[in-house]
mmCIF file of C-alpha atoms in Angstrom:
data_model
loop_
_atom_site.group_PDB
_atom_site.id
_atom_site.type_symbol
_atom_site.label_atom_id
_atom_site.label_comp_id
_atom_site.label_asym_id
_atom_site.label_seq_id
_atom_site.Cartn_x
_atom_site.Cartn_y
_atom_site.Cartn_z
ATOM 1 C CA MET W 1 46.612 -3.787 32.731
ATOM 2 C CA LYS W 2 42.915 -4.095 33.312
ATOM 3 C CA ALA W 3 41.557 -1.785 35.988
ATOM 4 C CA PRO W 4 40.329 -3.735 39.017
ATOM 5 C CA THR W 5 36.584 -3.906 39.447
ATOM 6 C CA THR W 6 34.336 -5.087 42.214
ATOM 7 C CA THR W 7 32.429 -7.218 39.760
ATOM 8 C CA ASP W 8 35.060 -9.694 38.624
ATOM 9 C CA PRO W 9 33.429 -13.126 38.842
ATOM 10 C CA ALA W 10 34.957 -15.662 41.172
ATOM 11 C CA PRO W 11 37.101 -18.155 39.202
ATOM 12 C CA SER W 12 35.280 -21.001 40.910
ATOM 13 C CA ALA W 13 31.804 -19.782 39.912
ATOM 14 C CA PRO W 14 29.698 -22.810 38.869
ATOM 15 C CA ALA W 15 28.465 -22.947 35.296
ATOM 16 C CA LEU W 16 24.867 -22.068 34.583
ATOM 17 C CA ASP W 17 22.480 -24.826 33.543
ATOM 18 C CA VAL W 18 21.292 -22.744 30.602
ATOM 19 C CA ALA W 19 18.737 -25.293 29.408
ATOM 20 C CA ALA W 20 17.079 -25.262 32.819
ATOM 21 C CA VAL W 21 17.209 -21.474 32.943
ATOM 22 C CA ARG W 22 15.591 -21.169 29.505
ATOM 23 C CA ALA W 23 12.746 -23.426 30.601
ATOM 24 C CA ASP W 24 11.865 -20.817 33.234
ATOM 25 C CA PHE W 25 11.231 -18.101 30.608
ATOM 26 C CA PRO W 26 8.039 -18.730 28.607
ATOM 27 C CA ALA W 27 8.713 -15.959 26.083
ATOM 28 C CA LEU W 28 11.836 -17.731 24.857
ATOM 29 C CA ALA W 29 9.852 -20.741 23.628
ATOM 30 C CA GLN W 30 8.055 -18.860 20.850
ATOM 31 C CA GLU W 31 8.771 -18.545 17.148
ATOM 32 C CA VAL W 32 9.128 -15.178 15.369
ATOM 33 C CA HIS W 33 8.619 -15.060 11.597
ATOM 34 C CA GLY W 34 8.670 -18.841 11.582
ATOM 35 C CA ARG W 35 12.034 -19.117 13.343
ATOM 36 C CA PRO W 36 12.807 -19.843 17.001
ATOM 37 C CA LEU W 37 13.268 -16.575 18.872
ATOM 38 C CA ALA W 38 16.856 -15.582 19.635
ATOM 39 C CA TYR W 39 16.351 -12.696 22.034
ATOM 40 C CA LEU W 40 19.543 -10.599 22.078
ATOM 41 C CA ASP W 41 18.084 -7.264 23.239
ATOM 42 C CA ASN W 42 18.554 -7.676 26.968
ATOM 43 C CA ALA W 43 20.212 -4.303 27.509
ATOM 44 C CA ALA W 44 16.850 -2.781 26.549
ATOM 45 C CA THR W 45 14.815 -5.107 28.727
ATOM 46 C CA SER W 46 15.084 -8.685 29.909
ATOM 47 C CA GLN W 47 12.551 -11.490 29.628
ATOM 48 C CA LYS W 48 10.721 -12.553 32.807
ATOM 49 C CA PRO W 49 10.870 -15.930 34.544
ATOM 50 C CA ARG W 50 7.700 -17.693 35.639
ATOM 51 C CA ALA W 51 8.405 -16.844 39.276
ATOM 52 C CA VAL W 52 8.078 -13.136 38.490
ATOM 53 C CA LEU W 53 4.988 -13.620 36.339
ATOM 54 C CA GLN W 54 3.381 -15.707 39.077
ATOM 55 C CA ALA W 55 4.154 -13.051 41.702
ATOM 56 C CA LEU W 56 2.374 -10.432 39.595
ATOM 57 C CA LEU W 57 -0.611 -12.715 39.012
ATOM 58 C CA HIS W 58 -0.794 -13.730 42.668
ATOM 59 C CA TYR W 59 -0.979 -10.120 43.791
ATOM 60 C CA TYR W 60 -3.753 -9.183 41.380
ATOM 61 C CA GLU W 61 -5.732 -12.393 41.926
ATOM 62 C CA ARG W 62 -5.576 -12.457 45.739
ATOM 63 C CA ASP W 63 -3.955 -9.439 47.404
ATOM 64 C CA ASN W 64 -4.921 -6.466 45.237
ATOM 65 C CA ALA W 65 -5.267 -3.522 47.627
ATOM 66 C CA ASN W 66 -3.452 -0.313 48.415
ATOM 67 C CA VAL W 67 -0.532 -0.344 50.845
ATOM 68 C CA HIS W 68 -0.260 1.376 54.239
ATOM 69 C CA ARG W 69 -3.864 2.656 54.006
ATOM 70 C CA GLY W 70 -6.337 -0.092 54.729
ATOM 71 C CA LEU W 71 -7.038 -1.998 57.917
ATOM 72 C CA HIS W 72 -8.428 -5.007 56.068
ATOM 73 C CA GLU W 73 -6.713 -8.293 55.277
ATOM 74 C CA LEU W 74 -5.957 -7.605 51.619
ATOM 75 C CA SER W 75 -4.257 -4.327 52.459
ATOM 76 C CA ARG W 76 -2.248 -6.082 55.162
ATOM 77 C CA ARG W 77 -1.072 -8.718 52.683
ATOM 78 C CA ALA W 78 -0.234 -6.121 50.035
ATOM 79 C CA THR W 79 1.729 -4.049 52.537
ATOM 80 C CA GLU W 80 3.531 -7.123 53.805
ATOM 81 C CA GLY W 81 4.547 -8.099 50.265
ATOM 82 C CA TYR W 82 5.533 -4.543 49.334
ATOM 83 C CA GLU W 83 7.723 -3.978 52.386
ATOM 84 C CA GLY W 84 9.021 -7.540 52.384
ATOM 85 C CA SER W 85 10.305 -7.055 48.852
ATOM 86 C CA ARG W 86 11.971 -3.795 49.871
ATOM 87 C CA ALA W 87 13.753 -5.611 52.687
ATOM 88 C CA ARG W 88 14.878 -8.349 50.276
ATOM 89 C CA LEU W 89 16.246 -5.805 47.801
ATOM 90 C CA ALA W 90 17.973 -3.919 50.615
ATOM 91 C CA ALA W 91 19.694 -7.100 51.782
ATOM 92 C CA TRP W 92 20.678 -7.935 48.204
ATOM 93 C CA LEU W 93 22.258 -4.476 47.805
ATOM 94 C CA GLY W 94 24.046 -4.649 51.143
ATOM 95 C CA ALA W 95 22.064 -1.686 52.506
ATOM 96 C CA ALA W 96 22.203 -0.930 56.200
ATOM 97 C CA SER W 97 18.406 -0.787 56.397
ATOM 98 C CA PRO W 98 15.333 -1.244 54.150
ATOM 99 C CA SER W 99 14.600 2.444 54.763
ATOM 100 C CA GLU W 100 17.586 3.249 52.540
ATOM 101 C CA VAL W 101 15.765 1.775 49.513
ATOM 102 C CA ILE W 102 13.260 4.031 47.730
ATOM 103 C CA TRP W 103 10.901 2.439 45.215
ATOM 104 C CA THR W 104 10.849 4.398 41.958
ATOM 105 C CA ARG W 105 9.723 3.748 38.398
ATOM 106 C CA GLY W 106 13.283 2.888 37.428
ATOM 107 C CA THR W 107 16.795 4.219 36.998
ATOM 108 C CA THR W 108 15.619 7.354 35.210
ATOM 109 C CA GLU W 109 13.307 8.411 38.026
ATOM 110 C CA SER W 110 15.930 7.528 40.622
ATOM 111 C CA ILE W 111 18.505 9.814 39.016
ATOM 112 C CA ASN W 112 15.918 12.558 38.547
ATOM 113 C CA LEU W 113 15.110 12.247 42.249
ATOM 114 C CA VAL W 114 18.727 12.791 43.259
ATOM 115 C CA ALA W 115 19.342 15.575 40.752
ATOM 116 C CA ALA W 116 16.181 17.471 41.689
ATOM 117 C CA SER W 117 16.253 16.859 45.436
ATOM 118 C CA TRP W 118 19.916 16.655 46.428
ATOM 119 C CA GLY W 119 21.088 18.776 43.501
ATOM 120 C CA GLY W 120 18.436 21.427 43.998
ATOM 121 C CA ALA W 121 19.319 21.749 47.662
ATOM 122 C CA ASN W 122 23.102 21.562 47.428
ATOM 123 C CA LEU W 123 24.346 22.830 44.059
ATOM 124 C CA ARG W 124 25.203 26.494 43.629
ATOM 125 C CA ASP W 125 26.540 28.750 40.904
ATOM 126 C CA GLY W 126 30.118 27.693 40.150
ATOM 127 C CA ASP W 127 29.765 24.154 41.495
ATOM 128 C CA GLU W 128 30.520 21.297 39.113
ATOM 129 C CA VAL W 129 28.871 17.956 38.337
ATOM 130 C CA LEU W 130 31.214 15.297 36.930
ATOM 131 C CA LEU W 131 29.720 13.119 34.181
ATOM 132 C CA THR W 132 31.236 10.986 31.451
ATOM 133 C CA GLU W 133 30.780 10.750 27.702
ATOM 134 C CA MET W 134 29.680 7.157 28.304
ATOM 135 C CA GLU W 135 26.419 8.037 30.059
ATOM 136 C CA HIS W 136 23.026 7.356 28.608
ATOM 137 C CA HIS W 137 20.626 10.258 28.444
ATOM 138 C CA SER W 138 18.957 9.448 31.753
ATOM 139 C CA ASN W 139 22.236 10.220 33.506
ATOM 140 C CA ILE W 140 22.813 13.435 31.582
ATOM 141 C CA VAL W 141 19.526 15.286 31.127
ATOM 142 C CA PRO W 142 18.498 15.391 34.831
ATOM 143 C CA TRP W 143 21.836 17.048 35.600
ATOM 144 C CA GLN W 144 21.413 19.494 32.732
ATOM 145 C CA LEU W 145 18.035 20.479 34.175
ATOM 146 C CA VAL W 146 19.368 21.073 37.679
ATOM 147 C CA ALA W 147 22.429 22.865 36.295
ATOM 148 C CA GLU W 148 20.154 25.311 34.486
ATOM 149 C CA ARG W 149 18.350 26.047 37.752
ATOM 150 C CA THR W 150 21.392 26.334 39.992
ATOM 151 C CA GLY W 151 24.166 27.642 37.765
ATOM 152 C CA ALA W 152 26.256 24.517 38.250
ATOM 153 C CA ARG W 153 28.593 23.447 35.456
ATOM 154 C CA LEU W 154 28.740 19.972 33.893
ATOM 155 C CA ARG W 155 32.187 18.467 33.305
ATOM 156 C CA TYR W 156 32.671 15.372 31.128
ATOM 157 C CA VAL W 157 35.276 12.623 31.302
ATOM 158 C CA GLY W 158 36.265 11.293 27.892
ATOM 159 C CA LEU W 159 36.712 7.760 26.544
ATOM 160 C CA ASP W 160 39.729 6.073 25.001
ATOM 161 C CA ASP W 161 39.531 4.316 21.646
ATOM 162 C CA GLN W 162 38.305 1.115 23.315
ATOM 163 C CA GLY W 163 35.454 2.871 25.083
ATOM 164 C CA ARG W 164 37.051 2.935 28.539
ATOM 165 C CA LEU W 165 36.956 5.957 30.822
ATOM 166 C CA ILE W 166 40.138 8.041 30.850
ATOM 167 C CA LEU W 167 40.668 7.972 34.595
ATOM 168 C CA ASP W 168 43.361 10.654 34.501
ATOM 169 C CA GLN W 169 40.696 13.109 33.347
ATOM 170 C CA ILE W 170 38.636 12.340 36.450
ATOM 171 C CA GLN W 171 41.572 13.327 38.620
ATOM 172 C CA GLU W 172 42.194 16.471 36.572
ATOM 173 C CA ILE W 173 38.582 17.616 36.906
ATOM 174 C CA LEU W 174 38.423 16.792 40.605
ATOM 175 C CA ALA W 175 41.650 18.693 41.207
ATOM 176 C CA GLY W 176 39.797 21.920 40.458
ATOM 177 C CA GLY W 177 37.998 21.519 43.786
ATOM 178 C CA ARG W 178 34.556 22.470 42.460
ATOM 179 C CA VAL W 179 32.955 19.047 41.873
ATOM 180 C CA LYS W 180 30.147 18.366 44.350
ATOM 181 C CA ILE W 181 28.850 15.136 42.839
ATOM 182 C CA ALA W 182 29.930 12.647 40.177
ATOM 183 C CA ALA W 183 27.374 10.531 38.310
ATOM 184 C CA VAL W 184 28.870 7.526 36.521
ATOM 185 C CA GLY W 185 27.418 4.428 34.894
ATOM 186 C CA HIS W 186 28.305 1.025 36.334
ATOM 187 C CA VAL W 187 28.238 -0.530 32.848
ATOM 188 C CA SER W 188 27.903 1.211 29.485
ATOM 189 C CA ASN W 189 24.688 0.288 27.696
ATOM 190 C CA ALA W 190 26.237 1.186 24.332
ATOM 191 C CA LEU W 191 29.713 -0.322 24.719
ATOM 192 C CA GLY W 192 29.447 -2.904 27.488
ATOM 193 C CA THR W 193 32.375 -1.356 29.374
ATOM 194 C CA ILE W 194 32.475 -2.224 33.090
ATOM 195 C CA ASN W 195 33.723 0.801 35.002
ATOM 196 C CA PRO W 196 36.009 0.534 38.056
ATOM 197 C CA VAL W 197 33.425 2.077 40.354
ATOM 198 C CA ALA W 198 35.235 1.516 43.637
ATOM 199 C CA GLU W 199 38.372 3.160 42.233
ATOM 200 C CA ILE W 200 36.345 6.120 40.994
ATOM 201 C CA ALA W 201 34.574 6.363 44.366
ATOM 202 C CA ALA W 202 37.918 6.683 46.135
ATOM 203 C CA LEU W 203 38.970 9.519 43.834
ATOM 204 C CA VAL W 204 35.638 11.316 44.202
ATOM 205 C CA HIS W 205 35.536 10.999 47.982
ATOM 206 C CA ASP W 206 39.134 12.178 48.330
ATOM 207 C CA ALA W 207 37.968 15.334 46.558
ATOM 208 C CA GLY W 208 35.120 15.763 49.040
ATOM 209 C CA ALA W 209 32.369 14.958 46.536
ATOM 210 C CA LEU W 210 29.617 12.334 46.346
ATOM 211 C CA LEU W 211 29.233 9.509 43.818
ATOM 212 C CA LEU W 212 26.003 8.374 42.162
ATOM 213 C CA VAL W 213 26.212 5.102 40.247
ATOM 214 C CA ASP W 214 23.796 4.489 37.386
ATOM 215 C CA GLY W 215 23.219 0.757 37.777
ATOM 216 C CA ALA W 216 20.706 0.291 34.955
ATOM 217 C CA GLN W 217 23.042 -2.199 33.282
ATOM 218 C CA GLY W 218 25.170 -3.144 36.276
ATOM 219 C CA ALA W 219 22.548 -4.561 38.622
ATOM 220 C CA ALA W 220 21.227 -6.814 35.895
ATOM 221 C CA HIS W 221 24.468 -8.679 35.469
ATOM 222 C CA HIS W 222 26.407 -8.575 38.732
ATOM 223 C CA GLY W 223 25.839 -8.890 42.383
ATOM 224 C CA VAL W 224 25.761 -5.344 43.763
ATOM 225 C CA ASP W 225 27.262 -4.531 47.144
ATOM 226 C CA VAL W 226 26.893 -0.799 47.678
ATOM 227 C CA ARG W 227 29.338 -0.889 50.586
ATOM 228 C CA ALA W 228 32.039 -2.561 48.473
ATOM 229 C CA LEU W 229 31.393 -0.089 45.663
ATOM 230 C CA CYS W 230 31.717 2.752 48.198
ATOM 231 C CA CYS W 231 29.134 4.837 46.352
ATOM 232 C CA ASP W 232 26.635 7.268 47.865
ATOM 233 C CA PHE W 233 23.675 6.630 45.529
ATOM 234 C CA TYR W 234 22.880 3.566 43.408
ATOM 235 C CA ALA W 235 20.023 3.629 40.872
ATOM 236 C CA LEU W 236 18.561 0.518 39.222
ATOM 237 C CA SER W 237 15.679 -0.661 37.026
ATOM 238 C CA GLY W 238 13.710 -3.832 37.687
ATOM 239 C CA HIS W 239 12.838 -4.647 34.089
ATOM 240 C CA LYS W 240 16.468 -5.112 33.096
ATOM 241 C CA MET W 241 17.022 -7.677 35.864
ATOM 242 C CA CYS W 242 14.113 -10.069 35.176
ATOM 243 C CA GLY W 243 11.608 -7.893 37.053
ATOM 244 C CA PRO W 244 8.540 -6.022 35.758
ATOM 245 C CA THR W 245 8.571 -2.735 33.886
ATOM 246 C CA GLY W 246 7.751 0.470 35.759
ATOM 247 C CA ILE W 247 9.566 -0.460 38.949
ATOM 248 C CA GLY W 248 13.072 0.341 40.127
ATOM 249 C CA ALA W 249 14.861 1.642 43.146
ATOM 250 C CA LEU W 250 17.231 4.226 44.512
ATOM 251 C CA TRP W 251 19.590 3.259 47.307
ATOM 252 C CA ALA W 252 21.315 5.957 49.318
ATOM 253 C CA ARG W 253 22.854 6.273 52.756
ATOM 254 C CA ALA W 254 20.197 7.168 55.305
ATOM 255 C CA GLU W 255 21.867 10.414 56.394
ATOM 256 C CA LEU W 256 21.809 11.691 52.818
ATOM 257 C CA LEU W 257 18.155 10.786 52.341
ATOM 258 C CA GLU W 258 17.227 12.328 55.689
ATOM 259 C CA ALA W 259 18.764 15.628 54.637
ATOM 260 C CA MET W 260 17.147 15.710 51.189
ATOM 261 C CA PRO W 261 13.787 17.435 50.625
ATOM 262 C CA PRO W 262 10.895 15.491 49.061
ATOM 263 C CA TYR W 263 10.974 15.077 45.304
ATOM 264 C CA GLN W 264 7.206 14.901 44.765
ATOM 265 C CA GLY W 265 4.238 15.679 47.007
ATOM 266 C CA GLY W 266 1.054 13.838 47.925
ATOM 267 C CA GLY W 267 -0.092 10.470 49.181
ATOM 268 C CA GLU W 268 1.939 8.516 51.689
ATOM 269 C CA MET W 269 4.881 10.926 51.695
ATOM 270 C CA ILE W 270 3.201 13.230 54.238
ATOM 271 C CA ASP W 271 3.104 13.148 58.020
ATOM 272 C CA LEU W 272 0.879 16.145 58.791
ATOM 273 C CA VAL W 273 -0.826 18.559 56.378
ATOM 274 C CA GLU W 274 -1.961 22.005 57.445
ATOM 275 C CA LYS W 275 -3.235 24.886 55.325
ATOM 276 C CA GLU W 276 0.149 26.530 54.853
ATOM 277 C CA ARG W 277 2.680 23.815 55.470
ATOM 278 C CA SER W 278 3.193 20.068 55.789
ATOM 279 C CA THR W 279 5.631 17.692 57.413
ATOM 280 C CA TRP W 280 7.016 14.551 55.849
ATOM 281 C CA ALA W 281 6.780 10.869 56.531
ATOM 282 C CA ALA W 282 9.839 8.991 57.716
ATOM 283 C CA LEU W 283 12.128 7.197 55.271
ATOM 284 C CA PRO W 284 11.601 5.623 52.841
ATOM 285 C CA HIS W 285 8.058 6.874 52.375
ATOM 286 C CA LYS W 286 9.096 10.545 52.243
ATOM 287 C CA PHE W 287 10.081 9.905 48.622
ATOM 288 C CA GLU W 288 7.174 7.664 47.588
ATOM 289 C CA ALA W 289 4.330 10.022 46.697
ATOM 290 C CA GLY W 290 1.054 8.634 45.364
ATOM 291 C CA THR W 291 0.016 5.009 44.945
ATOM 292 C CA PRO W 292 3.147 3.092 44.017
ATOM 293 C CA ASN W 293 3.612 0.210 41.587
ATOM 294 C CA ILE W 294 2.668 -2.313 44.253
ATOM 295 C CA ALA W 295 2.570 -5.388 42.050
ATOM 296 C CA GLY W 296 5.876 -4.460 40.463
ATOM 297 C CA ALA W 297 7.548 -3.932 43.807
ATOM 298 C CA ILE W 298 6.274 -7.260 45.127
ATOM 299 C CA ALA W 299 7.463 -9.070 41.997
ATOM 300 C CA MET W 300 10.937 -7.599 42.447
ATOM 301 C CA GLU W 301 11.485 -9.976 45.337
ATOM 302 C CA ALA W 302 10.905 -12.869 42.954
ATOM 303 C CA ALA W 303 13.315 -11.348 40.443
ATOM 304 C CA VAL W 304 16.057 -10.830 43.024
ATOM 305 C CA ASN W 305 15.561 -14.344 44.358
ATOM 306 C CA TYR W 306 15.780 -15.745 40.844
ATOM 307 C CA LEU W 307 19.053 -13.984 40.045
ATOM 308 C CA ALA W 308 20.513 -14.890 43.425
ATOM 309 C CA GLY W 309 19.504 -18.504 42.865
ATOM 310 C CA ALA W 310 21.222 -18.572 39.485
ATOM 311 C CA GLY W 311 24.314 -17.029 41.061
ATOM 312 C CA HIS W 312 25.686 -13.624 40.140
ATOM 313 C CA ASP W 313 29.206 -14.874 39.495
ATOM 314 C CA ALA W 314 27.815 -17.614 37.271
ATOM 315 C CA ILE W 315 25.702 -15.091 35.335
ATOM 316 C CA LEU W 316 28.635 -12.749 34.725
ATOM 317 C CA ARG W 317 30.965 -15.603 33.772
ATOM 318 C CA HIS W 318 28.352 -16.978 31.350
ATOM 319 C CA GLU W 319 27.859 -13.569 29.741
ATOM 320 C CA GLN W 320 31.583 -12.979 29.382
ATOM 321 C CA ALA W 321 31.971 -16.412 27.780
ATOM 322 C CA LEU W 322 29.236 -15.485 25.309
ATOM 323 C CA VAL W 323 30.909 -12.133 24.615
ATOM 324 C CA THR W 324 34.258 -13.853 24.053
ATOM 325 C CA TYR W 325 32.662 -16.250 21.604
ATOM 326 C CA ALA W 326 30.641 -13.490 19.918
ATOM 327 C CA LEU W 327 33.710 -11.282 19.411
ATOM 328 C CA GLU W 328 35.601 -14.205 17.870
ATOM 329 C CA ARG W 329 32.757 -15.024 15.486
ATOM 330 C CA LEU W 330 31.969 -11.417 14.604
ATOM 331 C CA ARG W 331 35.605 -10.725 13.715
ATOM 332 C CA GLU W 332 35.154 -13.275 10.907
ATOM 333 C CA ILE W 333 32.771 -10.880 9.142
ATOM 334 C CA PRO W 334 34.530 -8.681 6.545
ATOM 335 C CA GLY W 335 34.412 -4.977 7.271
ATOM 336 C CA ILE W 336 32.674 -5.208 10.640
ATOM 337 C CA ARG W 337 33.512 -2.468 13.160
ATOM 338 C CA LEU W 338 33.286 -3.502 16.802
ATOM 339 C CA PHE W 339 32.972 -1.055 19.692
ATOM 340 C CA GLY W 340 34.008 -1.414 23.319
ATOM 341 C CA PRO W 341 36.960 -2.981 25.156
ATOM 342 C CA GLU W 342 38.874 -5.715 23.349
ATOM 343 C CA ASP W 343 39.298 -7.662 26.602
ATOM 344 C CA PRO W 344 36.020 -9.527 27.340
ATOM 345 C CA ASP W 345 36.808 -9.348 31.057
ATOM 346 C CA GLU W 346 36.379 -5.575 30.869
ATOM 347 C CA ARG W 347 32.877 -5.747 29.506
ATOM 348 C CA ALA W 348 29.456 -7.107 30.307
ATOM 349 C CA GLY W 349 27.234 -8.930 27.817
ATOM 350 C CA VAL W 350 26.956 -6.121 25.247
ATOM 351 C CA VAL W 351 28.466 -6.125 21.739
ATOM 352 C CA SER W 352 27.893 -3.115 19.476
ATOM 353 C CA PHE W 353 28.953 -3.084 15.849
ATOM 354 C CA THR W 354 28.416 -1.580 12.415
ATOM 355 C CA LEU W 355 28.724 -2.936 8.891
ATOM 356 C CA PRO W 356 29.922 -0.725 6.023
ATOM 357 C CA GLU W 357 27.182 -1.778 3.626
ATOM 358 C CA ALA W 358 24.060 -1.486 5.796
ATOM 359 C CA HIS W 359 22.576 0.938 8.285
ATOM 360 C CA PRO W 360 22.023 -0.556 11.755
ATOM 361 C CA HIS W 361 18.262 -0.269 11.258
ATOM 362 C CA ASP W 362 18.547 -2.420 8.117
ATOM 363 C CA ILE W 363 20.707 -4.898 10.025
ATOM 364 C CA SER W 364 18.076 -5.156 12.739
ATOM 365 C CA THR W 365 15.253 -5.587 10.235
ATOM 366 C CA VAL W 366 16.997 -8.414 8.380
ATOM 367 C CA LEU W 367 17.903 -10.168 11.624
ATOM 368 C CA ASP W 368 14.330 -9.831 12.858
ATOM 369 C CA SER W 369 13.117 -11.611 9.728
ATOM 370 C CA GLU W 370 15.288 -14.528 10.845
ATOM 371 C CA GLY W 371 13.972 -14.484 14.421
ATOM 372 C CA VAL W 372 16.982 -12.700 15.923
ATOM 373 C CA ALA W 373 16.063 -9.675 18.058
ATOM 374 C CA ILE W 374 18.744 -7.010 18.527
ATOM 375 C CA ARG W 375 18.674 -3.226 19.063
ATOM 376 C CA ALA W 376 19.696 -0.593 16.541
ATOM 377 C CA GLY W 377 20.066 3.145 17.035
ATOM 378 C CA HIS W 378 21.949 5.511 19.310
ATOM 379 C CA HIS W 379 20.845 3.584 22.418
ATOM 380 C CA CYS W 380 20.023 6.846 24.219
ATOM 381 C CA ALA W 381 23.770 7.465 24.321
ATOM 382 C CA GLN W 382 24.368 10.089 21.671
ATOM 383 C CA LEU W 383 27.612 11.300 23.284
ATOM 384 C CA VAL W 384 29.042 7.803 22.782
ATOM 385 C CA MET W 385 27.963 7.847 19.143
ATOM 386 C CA ARG W 386 29.570 11.257 18.671
ATOM 387 C CA ARG W 387 32.794 10.073 20.311
ATOM 388 C CA PHE W 388 33.108 7.260 17.785
ATOM 389 C CA ARG W 389 31.776 9.319 14.852
ATOM 390 C CA VAL W 390 28.749 7.188 14.092
ATOM 391 C CA SER W 391 25.052 8.007 14.187
ATOM 392 C CA ALA W 392 23.980 4.560 15.324
ATOM 393 C CA THR W 393 25.175 1.025 15.961
ATOM 394 C CA ALA W 394 23.636 -2.423 16.003
ATOM 395 C CA ARG W 395 23.750 -3.961 19.470
ATOM 396 C CA ALA W 396 23.471 -7.568 20.587
ATOM 397 C CA SER W 397 23.149 -7.938 24.346
ATOM 398 C CA PHE W 398 23.240 -11.227 26.214
ATOM 399 C CA TYR W 399 21.801 -12.521 29.454
ATOM 400 C CA LEU W 400 21.795 -15.667 31.505
ATOM 401 C CA TYR W 401 19.505 -17.572 29.118
ATOM 402 C CA ASN W 402 21.402 -16.929 25.857
ATOM 403 C CA THR W 403 23.498 -19.554 24.090
ATOM 404 C CA THR W 404 26.400 -19.859 21.667
ATOM 405 C CA GLU W 405 23.922 -21.262 19.137
ATOM 406 C CA GLU W 406 22.106 -17.920 19.242
ATOM 407 C CA VAL W 407 25.425 -16.153 18.649
ATOM 408 C CA ASP W 408 25.890 -18.372 15.594
ATOM 409 C CA ARG W 409 22.459 -17.352 14.323
ATOM 410 C CA LEU W 410 23.426 -13.700 14.805
ATOM 411 C CA VAL W 411 26.542 -14.226 12.691
ATOM 412 C CA GLU W 412 24.615 -16.147 10.025
ATOM 413 C CA GLY W 413 22.109 -13.300 9.907
ATOM 414 C CA LEU W 414 24.878 -10.764 9.372
ATOM 415 C CA HIS W 415 26.142 -12.776 6.415
ATOM 416 C CA SER W 416 22.593 -12.522 5.030
ATOM 417 C CA VAL W 417 22.713 -8.763 5.544
ATOM 418 C CA GLN W 418 25.927 -8.525 3.575
ATOM 419 C CA SER W 419 24.500 -10.651 0.784
ATOM 420 C CA LEU W 420 21.389 -8.478 0.549
ATOM 421 C CA PHE W 421 23.226 -5.163 0.650
ATOM 422 C CA GLY W 422 26.024 -6.052 -1.726
ATOM 423 C CA GLY W 423 28.812 -6.997 0.641
ATOM 424 C CA ALA W 424 30.900 -10.153 0.768
#
């Protein structure tokens, strides 16, 4: 039976008007190599709607100034937009207060912040950090770094043959009583697997540990309610959810953030500086050293509003319909190997595969020549590749603006690959 998730779309979710959605994304209207673009690389980064592009342009054309530092009108407007967007994101996440949302460069910086700050202050020799073989490198390497400094040990939960977490292993590791924090992806970027985060949170909390959720892929495709997920930290990237690059956020409960030391020093994160010591600004600015990505933060409000307007249940249902169709069509291709859960309801809009006659890089190159953009490689998830004994996969990843016709073009392109490389 499928593990329950907090991201199952409501059965009554209205269908997306995909044609109207596509009209909002200028990049989708172009041709590549003489063919209409079929952009199927959304797990790497999404395209941006006009509302986000206009928010960026508006800031630079009218409100360009630093935040929290000037007494002039432009600085007031910039600060208002910057903090207003934080409040919008906090409401979207279900945070208790905007001060629980820290602007970062993205998921990677958010996880590094927690590992360096919370981990550096709380982990000791003999403590354990629970990870999974599903994580991408940004949710592994920061913990390796803090483990080297503190003497903590990393423990990994394995995957079954369909790329789902083996939940029994979580319980076995937690039973040792040494885990202080678990860091688990919401959705696998390499397999598309949706993890039962709330169920994992219950197990982790029963063991007296904290849970960080890597939402790089999750926030892009679902509504996120941090209270329903019952996590302690949630990290996300703006560029994967229709926002700009170089902006993301960390959410955490205020009492955790209050107890954590600063991650970086300088700029607006200080309260008082003396020759030998300093004191820190109140949340959230204690963790926002230097001049932030102001335009990116402001444009995040437009991105969140766009996704909320489309409807998170509708987005997830649309993606799962595309995945269902893609799996059916891809299974027609002789010799193809598909990765990830067989049940489309257990996965987001990611389909990874290999062909016996062509390396994933060759697959991507041939598809690109036909205007179909996918990703090929290890997807910064080398433990996943090792688990399934491959060096790389080809990955098509869908979003709210993709269509079944684009899936058909993907399949047609794969037939071309097989013809070129001597297959069927």
